[in-house]
Short mmCIF file of C-alpha atoms in Angstrom, two decimals:
data_model
loop_
_atom_site.label_atom_id
_atom_site.label_comp_id
_atom_site.label_asym_id
_atom_site.label_seq_id
_atom_site.Cartn_x
_atom_site.Cartn_y
_atom_site.Cartn_z
CA MET A 87 166.05 -44.36 22.38
CA ALA A 88 165.30 -46.43 24.96
CA ASP A 89 164.91 -49.77 24.14
CA PRO A 90 168.51 -50.69 23.03
CA VAL A 91 169.25 -48.90 26.63
CA ILE A 92 166.57 -51.89 28.39
CA LEU A 93 167.66 -54.39 26.31
CA LEU A 94 171.39 -53.44 27.66
CA VAL A 95 170.30 -53.32 30.95
CA VAL A 96 168.65 -56.84 30.94
CA ALA A 97 171.60 -58.39 29.00
CA ILE A 98 173.47 -57.25 32.48
CA LEU A 99 171.15 -58.79 34.85
CA LEU A 100 170.39 -62.07 32.61
CA SER A 101 174.15 -62.56 32.45
CA ILE A 102 174.20 -62.50 36.76
CA ALA A 103 171.47 -65.08 36.71
CA VAL A 104 173.52 -67.79 33.83
CA CYS A 105 176.49 -66.82 36.15
CA TYR A 106 174.84 -68.15 38.71
CA ILE A 107 173.63 -71.38 37.25
CA SER A 108 176.53 -72.42 35.26
CA TRP A 109 179.00 -71.44 37.67
CA GLY A 110 177.70 -71.14 40.80
CA GLN A 111 179.36 -67.36 40.81
CA ARG A 112 177.50 -65.63 43.91
CA PRO A 113 175.57 -62.97 42.33
CA ILE A 114 177.11 -59.97 43.87
CA ILE A 115 180.58 -61.10 42.69
CA THR A 116 178.51 -60.59 39.14
CA LEU A 117 177.31 -57.67 39.93
CA THR A 118 180.35 -55.58 41.31
CA ALA A 119 182.36 -57.20 38.19
CA THR A 120 179.57 -55.12 35.94
CA LEU A 121 178.49 -52.23 38.04
CA PRO A 122 181.62 -50.25 35.74
CA TYR A 123 179.03 -51.17 32.42
CA LEU A 124 177.01 -50.08 33.59
CA SER A 125 178.53 -46.32 34.15
CA TYR A 126 176.49 -45.25 30.77
CA LEU A 127 173.72 -44.94 32.87
CA LEU A 128 174.92 -41.84 34.06
CA PHE A 129 174.62 -40.20 30.20
CA PHE A 130 171.09 -40.68 30.38
CA TYR A 131 170.47 -39.50 34.39
CA LEU A 132 172.16 -36.18 33.80
CA LYS A 133 169.89 -35.81 30.69
CA TYR A 134 166.42 -36.74 32.19
CA ASN A 135 167.86 -34.25 34.35
CA ARG A 136 168.48 -31.64 32.19
CA VAL A 137 172.09 -30.68 34.28
CA SER A 138 173.69 -28.16 33.19
CA THR A 139 177.21 -28.51 30.73
CA ALA A 140 178.78 -25.92 34.36
CA TYR A 141 177.99 -28.55 36.92
CA ALA A 142 178.79 -31.90 34.79
CA GLU A 143 182.23 -29.77 34.19
CA LYS A 144 182.31 -28.47 38.41
CA VAL A 145 182.05 -32.07 39.07
CA ILE A 146 184.72 -33.76 36.68
CA TYR A 147 187.36 -31.35 37.75
CA ILE A 148 186.49 -32.16 41.25
CA VAL A 149 185.82 -35.58 41.46
CA GLY A 150 188.81 -35.84 39.12
CA LEU A 151 191.20 -34.33 41.52
CA MET A 152 190.16 -35.73 44.26
CA ASN A 153 190.99 -38.91 42.08
CA LEU A 154 194.02 -37.86 41.50
CA GLY A 155 194.93 -36.97 45.55
CA VAL A 156 193.74 -40.44 46.40
CA TYR A 157 196.02 -41.66 43.81
CA VAL A 158 199.01 -39.98 45.08
CA ILE A 159 198.18 -41.02 48.76
CA ALA A 160 198.02 -44.43 47.20
CA PHE A 161 200.52 -44.60 46.09
CA LEU A 162 202.90 -42.84 48.92
CA ALA A 163 201.70 -44.78 51.52
CA PHE A 164 203.19 -47.92 49.38
CA PRO A 165 202.80 -51.01 50.95
CA THR A 166 200.06 -50.17 52.97
CA MET A 167 197.17 -50.19 50.93
CA LEU A 168 194.98 -47.16 52.18
CA PHE A 169 192.67 -47.11 48.94
CA GLY A 170 190.81 -50.55 47.15
CA ARG A 171 190.31 -54.30 47.24
CA HIS A 172 193.91 -55.59 46.99
CA SER A 173 196.62 -56.30 49.50
CA ALA A 174 199.95 -54.98 49.40
CA ASP A 175 201.00 -58.89 48.51
CA GLU A 176 198.31 -58.50 44.90
CA ILE A 177 199.82 -55.41 44.13
CA GLN A 178 201.78 -55.75 40.51
CA MET A 179 205.71 -55.26 40.23
CA ASP A 180 205.79 -57.34 36.86
CA ARG A 181 206.47 -53.47 35.69
CA GLY A 182 209.41 -52.31 37.56
CA PHE A 183 206.58 -50.01 38.82
CA ALA A 184 204.42 -50.73 41.96
CA ARG A 185 200.73 -50.76 39.85
CA ILE A 186 198.11 -49.60 42.36
CA ILE A 187 194.46 -49.98 41.43
CA VAL A 188 192.11 -47.70 42.34
CA GLY A 189 188.65 -47.54 41.56
CA GLY A 190 187.09 -43.92 39.56
CA LEU A 191 190.22 -43.79 37.06
CA GLY A 192 187.42 -42.66 34.61
CA PHE A 193 187.32 -39.43 36.23
CA LEU A 194 191.03 -38.62 35.86
CA TYR A 195 191.17 -39.56 31.81
CA LEU A 196 188.23 -36.97 31.53
CA LEU A 197 189.85 -34.50 33.54
CA PHE A 198 191.97 -34.60 31.20
CA PHE A 199 190.55 -34.26 28.37
CA PHE A 200 188.68 -31.25 29.60
CA SER A 201 191.90 -29.79 30.71
CA ILE A 202 192.71 -30.12 26.90
CA ASN A 203 189.63 -28.73 25.58
CA LYS A 204 190.10 -25.86 28.31
CA TYR A 205 193.91 -24.99 27.60
CA ILE A 206 192.58 -24.95 23.75
CA GLN A 207 189.70 -22.45 24.71
CA LEU A 208 191.66 -19.70 26.94
CA LYS A 209 195.54 -20.73 26.80
CA SER A 210 195.57 -20.39 30.63
CA GLN A 211 199.15 -21.89 32.40
CA LYS A 212 196.46 -23.57 34.70
CA TRP A 213 194.97 -25.87 32.09
CA LEU A 214 198.50 -26.61 30.78
CA PHE A 215 199.99 -28.02 34.32
CA LEU A 216 196.59 -29.71 35.30
CA ILE A 217 197.34 -31.59 31.68
CA VAL A 218 200.75 -32.18 32.68
CA LEU A 219 199.73 -33.46 35.96
CA CYS A 220 196.73 -35.81 34.85
CA LEU A 221 198.98 -37.77 32.24
CA VAL A 222 201.38 -38.43 35.21
CA GLY A 223 198.28 -39.60 37.04
CA ILE A 224 197.82 -41.73 33.52
CA VAL A 225 201.54 -42.73 33.19
CA MET A 226 201.11 -44.01 37.27
CA THR A 227 198.50 -46.59 36.08
CA LEU A 228 201.09 -48.59 34.37
CA THR A 229 198.37 -49.48 31.90
CA ARG A 230 199.93 -49.44 28.63
CA GLN A 231 197.13 -49.77 26.46
CA THR A 232 195.49 -46.45 28.15
CA ILE A 233 198.45 -44.56 28.69
CA LEU A 234 199.12 -44.55 24.58
CA SER A 235 195.03 -44.23 23.78
CA CYS A 236 195.61 -41.10 26.16
CA ILE A 237 198.55 -39.63 24.78
CA ILE A 238 197.25 -40.57 20.97
CA LEU A 239 193.83 -38.63 21.19
CA GLY A 240 194.52 -36.23 23.47
CA ILE A 241 197.67 -34.91 20.76
CA TRP A 242 194.94 -35.21 17.98
CA PHE A 243 192.38 -33.28 19.30
CA ILE A 244 195.18 -30.28 19.73
CA LEU A 245 195.88 -31.63 16.91
CA SER A 246 192.68 -31.33 15.20
CA HIS A 247 192.23 -27.66 16.40
CA MET A 248 195.34 -26.08 14.80
CA SER A 249 195.22 -24.87 11.49
CA VAL A 250 196.55 -26.36 8.77
CA VAL A 251 199.77 -24.59 8.08
CA LYS A 252 200.73 -25.50 11.44
CA ARG A 253 199.91 -29.40 12.02
CA THR A 254 202.34 -29.72 8.57
CA LEU A 255 204.58 -28.10 10.26
CA ILE A 256 204.38 -30.13 12.90
#
């Protein structure tokens, strides 16, 4: 299991060197661009340290809500940029809405699916409200592919937990 992970890390480090040699791109820029692709290492870190499921769920819940809060604050403060690397002039308005890019949206997506799972298990209105809140946050990203993927996967997840009779009625 460790061999493919080591190969991936070596490939990323090799790409940093190749970008520097071929294009003269500074290594820090390449590293910054590749950091999101190293997030899978978090799984191995959690598995190695035997982090409990309850703790991981708590982190997803807290960080997901914090990310949603940061995104709403950034949206309300627009055109003043409080978070992110872009200036107000670089914000895309081509979709009729400010497309604000804030890091850490993966936790929002995790919270969305986590909330769907909790709602299916507990049938609590709290989780239904959180599903809607996360979906609004996902739609606010204005990333069509992500919006569509989350909606399709969310519907598929909900339908997979329904009886055959209910699925055919829908």
